Amino acid sequence: TFGLKATSSVKFDNFAAYPVEAGESRKYGTYTFNVASVAALEGAGWNVGAGEWAISDSELVYAAANTADGKAVLKNKASLSNYYAETKATTADVGGFSVVGRCSAAGDSYYKLSLDIESGLALTKTVNGTEQVLASKDITELYTEDIRILPDTEYVLRLQMYGDLIQGYLDG
C-alpha cells in the first residue's frame, strides 16, 4: 500500500506509482484528483483517513484541523514491494506533506518521506507505531545547499523502494 499524508493545509496535484523492477516500464497508476468529491475518490480506490479532505479544482486538498494529521492511502496495493511513489503538492505556511510506502494493512508500519516547511526533509521508518529517522536535512542544511522550502510553493516528493534500498528525492 502506498499513499499520501498531510500535516497542514496542502494541495496535491497528482500521485503516481511506478515499478522499479528491471525491464518494467508501465505505471501502476497515475492518479489525478479530477473527481467531484472525496466520496467519489474513495470509490476510485482510495481509503481516505482522518482529517478534513476535499476536492477543489481537480486537486486533493487537506485543510488542517488543529492537531489531526490527514492521511489518504491507496487500497489494494499491498503486494507491491519494489516501486517508487511520487506526488506533486503545494505547501502551506506551516506543516507539510509526505509520501508513504510499504504501508502495513494496520497502517502502523511504513516508510515515509516528509517535507515540512519548518523542520526540513526526513526519511523515516515506522514499525508498530514507533518512528525511526533514517536520514534528514533540517532547514539550515537545505539552505546551505541552495534549497529553499517556501510557503505556497509546489514540490515533488519521490520515495523509492527496491529491496533493502530506500531512497527519497525532493524535486528530482
Tab-separated table of N, CA and C in Angstrom:
chain	number	residue	atom	x	y	z
A	1	THR	N	0.843	-1.173	0.000
A	1	THR	CA	0.000	0.000	0.000
A	1	THR	C	0.888	1.235	0.000
A	2	PHE	N	0.486	2.237	-0.739
A	2	PHE	CA	1.230	3.486	-0.776
A	2	PHE	C	0.256	4.633	-0.783
A	3	GLY	N	0.691	5.829	-0.448
A	3	GLY	CA	-0.235	6.938	-0.433
A	3	GLY	C	0.377	8.239	0.018
A	4	LEU	N	-0.480	9.107	0.558
A	4	LEU	CA	-0.119	10.476	0.895
A	4	LEU	C	-0.503	10.773	2.331
A	5	LYS	N	0.173	11.760	2.912
A	5	LYS	CA	-0.170	12.221	4.249
A	5	LYS	C	0.066	13.724	4.297
A	6	ALA	N	-0.778	14.443	5.018
A	6	ALA	CA	-0.623	15.890	5.165
A	6	ALA	C	-0.670	16.253	6.636
A	7	THR	N	0.132	17.230	7.031
A	7	THR	CA	0.131	17.698	8.418
A	7	THR	C	-0.252	19.165	8.515
A	8	SER	N	-0.655	19.743	7.409
A	8	SER	CA	-1.121	21.125	7.387
A	8	SER	C	-1.933	21.296	6.109
A	9	SER	N	-2.365	22.502	5.853
A	9	SER	CA	-3.079	22.758	4.607
A	9	SER	C	-2.144	22.504	3.441
A	10	VAL	N	-2.564	21.656	2.520
A	10	VAL	CA	-1.726	21.304	1.378
A	10	VAL	C	-2.623	20.906	0.214
A	11	LYS	N	-2.160	21.142	-1.012
A	11	LYS	CA	-2.884	20.749	-2.220
A	11	LYS	C	-2.047	19.748	-2.985
A	12	PHE	N	-2.592	18.555	-3.211
A	12	PHE	CA	-1.927	17.532	-4.003
A	12	PHE	C	-2.454	17.605	-5.425
A	13	ASP	N	-1.547	17.831	-6.400
A	13	ASP	CA	-1.948	17.886	-7.802
A	13	ASP	C	-2.145	16.494	-8.383
A	14	ASN	N	-1.262	15.572	-8.049
A	14	ASN	CA	-1.354	14.224	-8.582
A	14	ASN	C	-0.526	13.277	-7.738
A	15	PHE	N	-0.622	12.010	-8.070
A	15	PHE	CA	0.122	10.973	-7.382
A	15	PHE	C	0.393	9.886	-8.408
A	16	ALA	N	1.610	9.338	-8.423
A	16	ALA	CA	1.934	8.280	-9.383
A	16	ALA	C	2.772	7.217	-8.692
A	17	ALA	N	2.626	5.990	-9.145
A	17	ALA	CA	3.445	4.889	-8.629
A	17	ALA	C	3.981	4.104	-9.819
A	18	TYR	N	5.247	3.747	-9.762
A	18	TYR	CA	5.931	3.070	-10.863
A	18	TYR	C	6.722	1.886	-10.322
A	19	PRO	N	6.819	0.802	-11.075
A	19	PRO	CA	7.683	-0.302	-10.645
A	19	PRO	C	9.145	0.074	-10.830
A	20	VAL	N	10.032	-0.531	-10.048
A	20	VAL	CA	11.466	-0.320	-10.257
A	20	VAL	C	12.167	-1.635	-10.581
A	21	GLU	N	11.393	-2.634	-10.980
A	21	GLU	CA	11.973	-3.901	-11.417
A	21	GLU	C	12.649	-3.697	-12.772
A	22	ALA	N	13.719	-4.397	-13.016
A	22	ALA	CA	14.417	-4.299	-14.297
A	22	ALA	C	13.470	-4.672	-15.431
A	23	GLY	N	13.456	-3.866	-16.459
A	23	GLY	CA	12.665	-4.153	-17.645
A	23	GLY	C	11.204	-3.741	-17.570
A	24	GLU	N	10.728	-3.320	-16.422
A	24	GLU	CA	9.333	-2.888	-16.327
A	24	GLU	C	9.255	-1.389	-16.550
A	25	SER	N	8.354	-0.975	-17.422
A	25	SER	CA	8.232	0.451	-17.682
A	25	SER	C	6.808	0.953	-17.461
A	26	ARG	N	5.885	0.059	-17.195
A	26	ARG	CA	4.499	0.502	-17.024
A	26	ARG	C	4.312	1.167	-15.663
A	27	LYS	N	3.313	2.008	-15.596
A	27	LYS	CA	2.972	2.629	-14.327
A	27	LYS	C	1.974	1.730	-13.612
A	28	TYR	N	2.025	1.707	-12.295
A	28	TYR	CA	0.936	1.096	-11.543
A	28	TYR	C	-0.269	2.008	-11.650
A	29	GLY	N	-0.026	3.275	-11.809
A	29	GLY	CA	-1.125	4.210	-11.999
A	29	GLY	C	-0.693	5.629	-11.757
A	30	THR	N	-1.277	6.528	-12.506
A	30	THR	CA	-1.166	7.946	-12.222
A	30	THR	C	-2.545	8.364	-11.773
A	31	TYR	N	-2.618	8.976	-10.632
A	31	TYR	CA	-3.904	9.315	-10.061
A	31	TYR	C	-4.037	10.827	-10.037
A	32	THR	N	-4.973	11.317	-10.815
A	32	THR	CA	-5.306	12.732	-10.737
A	32	THR	C	-6.561	12.811	-9.886
A	33	PHE	N	-6.842	13.949	-9.390
A	33	PHE	CA	-7.961	14.086	-8.474
A	33	PHE	C	-9.109	14.823	-9.148
A	34	ASN	N	-9.393	14.413	-10.384
A	34	ASN	CA	-10.454	15.010	-11.175
A	34	ASN	C	-11.769	14.275	-10.915
A	35	VAL	N	-12.220	14.350	-9.676
A	35	VAL	CA	-13.483	13.750	-9.273
A	35	VAL	C	-14.302	14.812	-8.562
A	36	ALA	N	-15.582	14.530	-8.362
A	36	ALA	CA	-16.478	15.534	-7.804
A	36	ALA	C	-16.370	15.678	-6.285
A	37	SER	N	-15.971	14.602	-5.602
A	37	SER	CA	-15.989	14.654	-4.140
A	37	SER	C	-15.031	13.627	-3.552
A	38	VAL	N	-14.804	13.721	-2.259
A	38	VAL	CA	-13.975	12.743	-1.566
A	38	VAL	C	-14.641	11.373	-1.623
A	39	ALA	N	-15.973	11.331	-1.557
A	39	ALA	CA	-16.682	10.049	-1.666
A	39	ALA	C	-16.392	9.397	-3.011
A	40	ALA	N	-16.349	10.182	-4.086
A	40	ALA	CA	-16.028	9.639	-5.409
A	40	ALA	C	-14.583	9.158	-5.447
A	41	LEU	N	-13.700	9.844	-4.740
A	41	LEU	CA	-12.303	9.435	-4.659
A	41	LEU	C	-12.201	8.080	-3.963
A	42	GLU	N	-12.950	7.900	-2.881
A	42	GLU	CA	-12.957	6.618	-2.188
A	42	GLU	C	-13.483	5.516	-3.099
A	43	GLY	N	-14.465	5.827	-3.923
A	43	GLY	CA	-14.999	4.859	-4.873
A	43	GLY	C	-14.011	4.502	-5.966
A	44	ALA	N	-13.000	5.352	-6.164
A	44	ALA	CA	-11.991	5.122	-7.202
A	44	ALA	C	-10.754	4.411	-6.657
A	45	GLY	N	-10.838	3.851	-5.438
A	45	GLY	CA	-9.744	3.048	-4.924
A	45	GLY	C	-8.933	3.648	-3.796
A	46	TRP	N	-9.298	4.815	-3.313
A	46	TRP	CA	-8.580	5.442	-2.200
A	46	TRP	C	-9.302	5.144	-0.899
A	47	ASN	N	-8.550	5.008	0.160
A	47	ASN	CA	-9.094	4.931	1.502
A	47	ASN	C	-8.678	6.224	2.177
A	48	VAL	N	-9.608	7.135	2.355
A	48	VAL	CA	-9.296	8.457	2.890
A	48	VAL	C	-9.469	8.431	4.400
A	49	GLY	N	-8.393	8.761	5.119
A	49	GLY	CA	-8.394	8.680	6.578
A	49	GLY	C	-8.862	9.954	7.239
A	50	ALA	N	-8.371	10.165	8.456
A	50	ALA	CA	-8.784	11.272	9.308
A	50	ALA	C	-8.463	12.622	8.691
A	51	GLY	N	-9.153	13.634	9.182
A	51	GLY	CA	-8.870	14.994	8.746
A	51	GLY	C	-9.929	15.530	7.808
A	52	GLU	N	-9.749	16.768	7.413
A	52	GLU	CA	-10.708	17.456	6.558
A	52	GLU	C	-10.192	17.491	5.123
A	53	TRP	N	-10.583	16.506	4.328
A	53	TRP	CA	-10.164	16.404	2.927
A	53	TRP	C	-11.278	16.917	2.028
A	54	ALA	N	-10.899	17.498	0.896
A	54	ALA	CA	-11.876	17.987	-0.079
A	54	ALA	C	-11.259	17.921	-1.473
A	55	ILE	N	-12.113	17.984	-2.482
A	55	ILE	CA	-11.667	18.088	-3.869
A	55	ILE	C	-11.992	19.501	-4.335
A	56	SER	N	-10.976	20.186	-4.876
A	56	SER	CA	-11.165	21.548	-5.356
A	56	SER	C	-10.319	21.757	-6.600
A	57	ASP	N	-10.959	22.120	-7.703
A	57	ASP	CA	-10.245	22.387	-8.962
A	57	ASP	C	-9.296	21.254	-9.334
A	58	SER	N	-9.781	20.016	-9.248
A	58	SER	CA	-9.014	18.810	-9.613
A	58	SER	C	-7.779	18.599	-8.747
A	59	GLU	N	-7.799	19.122	-7.526
A	59	GLU	CA	-6.717	18.898	-6.574
A	59	GLU	C	-7.312	18.293	-5.307
A	60	LEU	N	-6.551	17.393	-4.683
A	60	LEU	CA	-6.936	16.861	-3.385
A	60	LEU	C	-6.403	17.843	-2.356
A	61	VAL	N	-7.294	18.406	-1.558
A	61	VAL	CA	-6.927	19.468	-0.625
A	61	VAL	C	-7.159	18.980	0.794
A	62	TYR	N	-6.142	19.176	1.640
A	62	TYR	CA	-6.293	18.873	3.061
A	62	TYR	C	-6.294	20.176	3.826
A	63	ALA	N	-7.345	20.403	4.603
A	63	ALA	CA	-7.428	21.584	5.460
A	63	ALA	C	-7.105	21.143	6.871
A	64	ALA	N	-6.006	21.608	7.403
A	64	ALA	CA	-5.537	21.169	8.716
A	64	ALA	C	-6.588	21.444	9.780
A	65	ALA	N	-6.767	20.461	10.649
A	65	ALA	CA	-7.721	20.595	11.751
A	65	ALA	C	-6.952	20.442	13.060
A	66	ASN	N	-6.528	21.540	13.631
A	66	ASN	CA	-5.770	21.557	14.887
A	66	ASN	C	-4.623	20.555	14.875
A	67	THR	N	-4.702	19.473	15.638
A	67	THR	CA	-3.575	18.548	15.739
A	67	THR	C	-3.751	17.286	14.909
A	68	ALA	N	-4.883	17.129	14.245
A	68	ALA	CA	-5.118	15.894	13.481
A	68	ALA	C	-4.270	15.878	12.217
A	69	ASP	N	-3.611	14.768	11.965
A	69	ASP	CA	-2.879	14.581	10.712
A	69	ASP	C	-3.806	13.914	9.720
A	70	GLY	N	-3.837	14.438	8.519
A	70	GLY	CA	-4.652	13.820	7.486
A	70	GLY	C	-3.887	12.668	6.861
A	71	LYS	N	-4.624	11.772	6.227
A	71	LYS	CA	-3.970	10.647	5.578
A	71	LYS	C	-4.876	10.134	4.471
A	72	ALA	N	-4.318	9.920	3.296
A	72	ALA	CA	-5.050	9.270	2.214
A	72	ALA	C	-4.142	8.173	1.697
A	73	VAL	N	-4.620	6.958	1.697
A	73	VAL	CA	-3.796	5.824	1.301
A	73	VAL	C	-4.539	5.010	0.255
A	74	LEU	N	-3.828	4.584	-0.800
A	74	LEU	CA	-4.438	3.738	-1.812
A	74	LEU	C	-4.723	2.355	-1.258
A	75	LYS	N	-5.877	1.817	-1.622
A	75	LYS	CA	-6.230	0.463	-1.205
A	75	LYS	C	-5.730	-0.564	-2.213
A	76	ASN	N	-5.673	-1.796	-1.803
A	76	ASN	CA	-5.464	-2.960	-2.674
A	76	ASN	C	-4.135	-2.974	-3.411
A	77	LYS	N	-3.089	-2.479	-2.804
A	77	LYS	CA	-1.770	-2.500	-3.430
A	77	LYS	C	-0.736	-3.133	-2.515
A	78	ALA	N	-1.168	-3.915	-1.539
A	78	ALA	CA	-0.272	-4.433	-0.505
A	78	ALA	C	0.797	-5.379	-1.038
A	79	SER	N	0.598	-6.000	-2.196
A	79	SER	CA	1.578	-6.968	-2.700
A	79	SER	C	2.791	-6.313	-3.353
A	80	LEU	N	2.756	-5.029	-3.577
A	80	LEU	CA	3.876	-4.342	-4.208
A	80	LEU	C	5.014	-4.165	-3.219
A	81	SER	N	6.251	-4.382	-3.667
A	81	SER	CA	7.377	-4.139	-2.761
A	81	SER	C	8.469	-3.302	-3.410
A	82	ASN	N	8.704	-3.446	-4.704
A	82	ASN	CA	9.746	-2.688	-5.394
A	82	ASN	C	9.090	-1.680	-6.331
A	83	TYR	N	8.988	-0.439	-5.880
A	83	TYR	CA	8.335	0.595	-6.670
A	83	TYR	C	8.766	1.958	-6.142
A	84	TYR	N	8.398	2.987	-6.904
A	84	TYR	CA	8.520	4.318	-6.319
A	84	TYR	C	7.197	5.018	-6.416
A	85	ALA	N	6.939	5.844	-5.444
A	85	ALA	CA	5.711	6.616	-5.371
A	85	ALA	C	6.104	8.082	-5.356
A	86	GLU	N	5.375	8.872	-6.108
A	86	GLU	CA	5.734	10.275	-6.289
A	86	GLU	C	4.489	11.134	-6.250
A	87	THR	N	4.602	12.299	-5.637
A	87	THR	CA	3.492	13.239	-5.625
A	87	THR	C	4.000	14.655	-5.825
A	88	LYS	N	3.136	15.472	-6.382
A	88	LYS	CA	3.400	16.901	-6.543
A	88	LYS	C	2.383	17.629	-5.680
A	89	ALA	N	2.872	18.503	-4.805
A	89	ALA	CA	1.969	19.197	-3.893
A	89	ALA	C	2.472	20.607	-3.622
A	90	THR	N	1.560	21.449	-3.165
A	90	THR	CA	1.876	22.821	-2.812
A	90	THR	C	1.826	22.955	-1.302
A	91	THR	N	2.881	23.508	-0.726
A	91	THR	CA	2.969	23.661	0.721
A	91	THR	C	2.108	24.817	1.220
A	92	ALA	N	1.875	24.812	2.510
A	92	ALA	CA	1.156	25.899	3.163
A	92	ALA	C	2.149	26.726	3.973
A	93	ASP	N	1.637	27.571	4.853
A	93	ASP	CA	2.504	28.416	5.675
A	93	ASP	C	3.218	27.638	6.771
A	94	VAL	N	2.621	26.568	7.263
A	94	VAL	CA	3.221	25.730	8.301
A	94	VAL	C	2.962	24.270	7.952
A	95	GLY	N	3.653	23.368	8.646
A	95	GLY	CA	3.419	21.945	8.438
A	95	GLY	C	3.998	21.465	7.122
A	96	GLY	N	3.438	20.394	6.586
A	96	GLY	CA	3.973	19.844	5.357
A	96	GLY	C	3.187	18.666	4.850
A	97	PHE	N	3.866	17.816	4.060
A	97	PHE	CA	3.208	16.655	3.487
A	97	PHE	C	4.220	15.545	3.306
A	98	SER	N	3.716	14.342	3.062
A	98	SER	CA	4.570	13.160	2.952
A	98	SER	C	4.038	12.228	1.881
A	99	VAL	N	4.925	11.376	1.408
A	99	VAL	CA	4.538	10.240	0.585
A	99	VAL	C	4.968	9.007	1.378
A	100	VAL	N	4.094	7.995	1.441
A	100	VAL	CA	4.375	6.799	2.234
A	100	VAL	C	4.393	5.573	1.340
A	101	GLY	N	5.152	4.570	1.750
A	101	GLY	CA	5.238	3.326	1.001
A	101	GLY	C	5.408	2.138	1.918
A	102	ARG	N	5.127	0.959	1.368
A	102	ARG	CA	5.190	-0.300	2.119
A	102	ARG	C	4.413	-0.199	3.430
A	103	CYS	N	3.244	0.361	3.328
A	103	CYS	CA	2.386	0.562	4.490
A	103	CYS	C	1.675	-0.745	4.841
A	104	SER	N	1.735	-1.131	6.105
A	104	SER	CA	1.080	-2.363	6.552
A	104	SER	C	-0.435	-2.199	6.507
A	105	ALA	N	-1.141	-3.313	6.511
A	105	ALA	CA	-2.605	-3.283	6.492
A	105	ALA	C	-3.155	-2.512	7.688
A	106	ALA	N	-2.500	-2.635	8.835
A	106	ALA	CA	-2.939	-1.928	10.041
A	106	ALA	C	-2.572	-0.449	10.004
A	107	GLY	N	-1.673	-0.060	9.086
A	107	GLY	CA	-1.261	1.334	8.964
A	107	GLY	C	-0.266	1.783	10.018
A	108	ASP	N	0.332	0.836	10.748
A	108	ASP	CA	1.263	1.229	11.808
A	108	ASP	C	2.729	0.946	11.468
A	109	SER	N	2.988	0.459	10.252
A	109	SER	CA	4.364	0.209	9.799
A	109	SER	C	4.489	0.672	8.357
A	110	TYR	N	5.492	1.528	8.067
A	110	TYR	CA	5.647	2.080	6.723
A	110	TYR	C	6.950	2.889	6.648
A	111	TYR	N	7.319	3.220	5.422
A	111	TYR	CA	8.398	4.185	5.163
A	111	TYR	C	7.729	5.486	4.769
A	112	LYS	N	8.369	6.620	5.110
A	112	LYS	CA	7.765	7.916	4.817
A	112	LYS	C	8.843	8.931	4.470
A	113	LEU	N	8.618	9.665	3.397
A	113	LEU	CA	9.454	10.809	3.047
A	113	LEU	C	8.604	12.052	3.284
A	114	SER	N	9.075	12.932	4.170
A	114	SER	CA	8.297	14.100	4.579
A	114	SER	C	9.031	15.392	4.267
A	115	LEU	N	8.267	16.363	3.847
A	115	LEU	CA	8.772	17.717	3.664
A	115	LEU	C	7.965	18.616	4.588
A	116	ASP	N	8.655	19.315	5.476
A	116	ASP	CA	7.993	20.203	6.418
A	116	ASP	C	8.614	21.586	6.284
A	117	ILE	N	7.779	22.579	6.145
A	117	ILE	CA	8.264	23.930	5.882
A	117	ILE	C	9.077	24.486	7.050
A	118	GLU	N	8.878	23.954	8.259
A	118	GLU	CA	9.604	24.465	9.422
A	118	GLU	C	10.817	23.620	9.798
A	119	SER	N	10.755	22.296	9.538
A	119	SER	CA	11.851	21.446	10.004
A	119	SER	C	12.711	20.856	8.893
A	120	GLY	N	12.212	20.753	7.673
A	120	GLY	CA	13.029	20.254	6.574
A	120	GLY	C	12.529	18.956	5.971
A	121	LEU	N	13.471	18.118	5.565
A	121	LEU	CA	13.190	16.883	4.834
A	121	LEU	C	13.622	15.699	5.682
A	122	ALA	N	12.777	14.661	5.753
A	122	ALA	CA	13.128	13.488	6.565
A	122	ALA	C	12.626	12.209	5.909
A	123	LEU	N	13.459	11.177	5.950
A	123	LEU	CA	13.103	9.832	5.530
A	123	LEU	C	13.033	8.998	6.799
A	124	THR	N	11.865	8.415	7.071
A	124	THR	CA	11.668	7.674	8.312
A	124	THR	C	11.108	6.287	8.041
A	125	LYS	N	11.296	5.424	9.028
A	125	LYS	CA	10.731	4.081	9.020
A	125	LYS	C	9.925	3.949	10.306
A	126	THR	N	8.675	3.549	10.181
A	126	THR	CA	7.830	3.346	11.344
A	126	THR	C	7.485	1.867	11.435
A	127	VAL	N	7.726	1.273	12.593
A	127	VAL	CA	7.409	-0.135	12.837
A	127	VAL	C	6.541	-0.203	14.087
A	128	ASN	N	5.347	-0.751	13.925
A	128	ASN	CA	4.390	-0.871	15.034
A	128	ASN	C	4.192	0.461	15.755
A	129	GLY	N	4.144	1.551	14.986
A	129	GLY	CA	3.879	2.868	15.539
A	129	GLY	C	5.088	3.619	16.068
A	130	THR	N	6.260	2.983	16.088
A	130	THR	CA	7.474	3.647	16.570
A	130	THR	C	8.301	4.122	15.378
A	131	GLU	N	8.519	5.426	15.309
A	131	GLU	CA	9.219	6.027	14.175
A	131	GLU	C	10.718	6.128	14.429
A	132	GLN	N	11.496	5.798	13.385
A	132	GLN	CA	12.955	5.920	13.418
A	132	GLN	C	13.378	6.765	12.224
A	133	VAL	N	14.180	7.792	12.451
A	133	VAL	CA	14.674	8.640	11.370
A	133	VAL	C	15.836	7.924	10.690
A	134	LEU	N	15.722	7.692	9.386
A	134	LEU	CA	16.787	7.060	8.611
A	134	LEU	C	17.756	8.099	8.053
A	135	ALA	N	17.211	9.239	7.643
A	135	ALA	CA	18.029	10.333	7.102
A	135	ALA	C	17.210	11.612	7.204
A	136	SER	N	17.909	12.731	7.381
A	136	SER	CA	17.192	14.001	7.431
A	136	SER	C	18.118	15.155	7.094
A	137	LYS	N	17.513	16.244	6.677
A	137	LYS	CA	18.212	17.508	6.458
A	137	LYS	C	17.307	18.596	7.002
A	138	ASP	N	17.811	19.336	7.978
A	138	ASP	CA	16.982	20.400	8.514
A	138	ASP	C	17.016	21.608	7.577
A	139	ILE	N	16.210	22.592	7.894
A	139	ILE	CA	16.085	23.779	7.041
A	139	ILE	C	17.434	24.446	6.817
A	140	THR	N	18.273	24.524	7.844
A	140	THR	CA	19.592	25.152	7.717
A	140	THR	C	20.471	24.383	6.743
A	141	GLU	N	20.484	23.057	6.840
A	141	GLU	CA	21.277	22.235	5.912
A	141	GLU	C	20.789	22.392	4.474
A	142	LEU	N	19.469	22.411	4.292
A	142	LEU	CA	18.921	22.600	2.945
A	142	LEU	C	19.295	23.981	2.409
A	143	TYR	N	19.245	24.985	3.279
A	143	TYR	CA	19.571	26.351	2.879
A	143	TYR	C	21.022	26.454	2.401
A	144	THR	N	21.948	25.766	3.077
A	144	THR	CA	23.352	25.821	2.668
A	144	THR	C	23.583	25.123	1.329
A	145	GLU	N	22.635	24.269	0.915
A	145	GLU	CA	22.713	23.613	-0.395
A	145	GLU	C	21.863	24.347	-1.436
A	146	ASP	N	21.501	25.590	-1.130
A	146	ASP	CA	20.681	26.430	-2.002
A	146	ASP	C	19.314	25.834	-2.300
A	147	ILE	N	18.752	25.132	-1.327
A	147	ILE	CA	17.393	24.609	-1.438
A	147	ILE	C	16.536	25.394	-0.459
A	148	ARG	N	15.522	26.072	-0.971
A	148	ARG	CA	14.639	26.880	-0.140
A	148	ARG	C	13.282	26.192	-0.056
A	149	ILE	N	12.780	26.015	1.164
A	149	ILE	CA	11.448	25.480	1.386
A	149	ILE	C	10.567	26.664	1.747
A	150	LEU	N	9.693	27.040	0.829
A	150	LEU	CA	8.911	28.258	0.968
A	150	LEU	C	7.417	27.955	0.957
A	151	PRO	N	6.622	28.768	1.651
A	151	PRO	CA	5.167	28.584	1.619
A	151	PRO	C	4.622	28.818	0.218
A	152	ASP	N	3.477	28.218	-0.054
A	152	ASP	CA	2.775	28.382	-1.332
A	152	ASP	C	3.652	28.044	-2.531
A	153	THR	N	4.484	27.032	-2.373
A	153	THR	CA	5.392	26.599	-3.423
A	153	THR	C	5.140	25.123	-3.725
A	154	GLU	N	5.192	24.770	-4.992
A	154	GLU	CA	4.956	23.392	-5.402
A	154	GLU	C	6.256	22.591	-5.341
A	155	TYR	N	6.183	21.391	-4.758
A	155	TYR	CA	7.328	20.490	-4.643
A	155	TYR	C	6.922	19.096	-5.085
A	156	VAL	N	7.901	18.324	-5.559
A	156	VAL	CA	7.696	16.922	-5.907
A	156	VAL	C	8.498	16.071	-4.926
A	157	LEU	N	7.813	15.136	-4.275
A	157	LEU	CA	8.468	14.168	-3.392
A	157	LEU	C	8.392	12.793	-4.044
A	158	ARG	N	9.509	12.069	-4.006
A	158	ARG	CA	9.567	10.717	-4.574
A	158	ARG	C	10.211	9.787	-3.550
A	159	LEU	N	9.510	8.704	-3.234
A	159	LEU	CA	10.004	7.680	-2.320
A	159	LEU	C	10.216	6.412	-3.131
A	160	GLN	N	11.456	5.953	-3.198
A	160	GLN	CA	11.795	4.772	-3.995
A	160	GLN	C	12.207	3.636	-3.074
A	161	MET	N	11.625	2.463	-3.315
A	161	MET	CA	11.895	1.284	-2.500
A	161	MET	C	12.253	0.115	-3.409
A	162	TYR	N	13.441	-0.439	-3.227
A	162	TYR	CA	13.895	-1.587	-4.001
A	162	TYR	C	14.677	-2.487	-3.059
A	163	GLY	N	14.079	-3.610	-2.676
A	163	GLY	CA	14.719	-4.479	-1.690
A	163	GLY	C	14.980	-3.713	-0.408
A	164	ASP	N	16.203	-3.727	0.076
A	164	ASP	CA	16.557	-3.004	1.299
A	164	ASP	C	16.932	-1.549	1.029
A	165	LEU	N	16.989	-1.145	-0.224
A	165	LEU	CA	17.381	0.216	-0.583
A	165	LEU	C	16.144	1.122	-0.579
A	166	ILE	N	16.151	2.103	0.301
A	166	ILE	CA	15.059	3.068	0.424
A	166	ILE	C	15.664	4.445	0.171
A	167	GLN	N	15.141	5.162	-0.837
A	167	GLN	CA	15.689	6.468	-1.183
A	167	GLN	C	14.572	7.486	-1.289
A	168	GLY	N	14.881	8.728	-0.936
A	168	GLY	CA	13.933	9.814	-1.058
A	168	GLY	C	14.516	10.925	-1.901
A	169	TYR	N	13.652	11.566	-2.686
A	169	TYR	CA	14.084	12.653	-3.575
A	169	TYR	C	13.137	13.843	-3.427
A	170	LEU	N	13.716	15.017	-3.463
A	170	LEU	CA	12.961	16.280	-3.481
A	170	LEU	C	13.223	16.946	-4.813
A	171	ASP	N	12.169	17.164	-5.591
A	171	ASP	CA	12.277	17.834	-6.892
A	171	ASP	C	13.340	17.214	-7.793
A	172	GLY	N	13.422	15.938	-7.846
A	172	GLY	CA	14.371	15.346	-8.761
A	172	GLY	C	14.555	13.913	-8.495
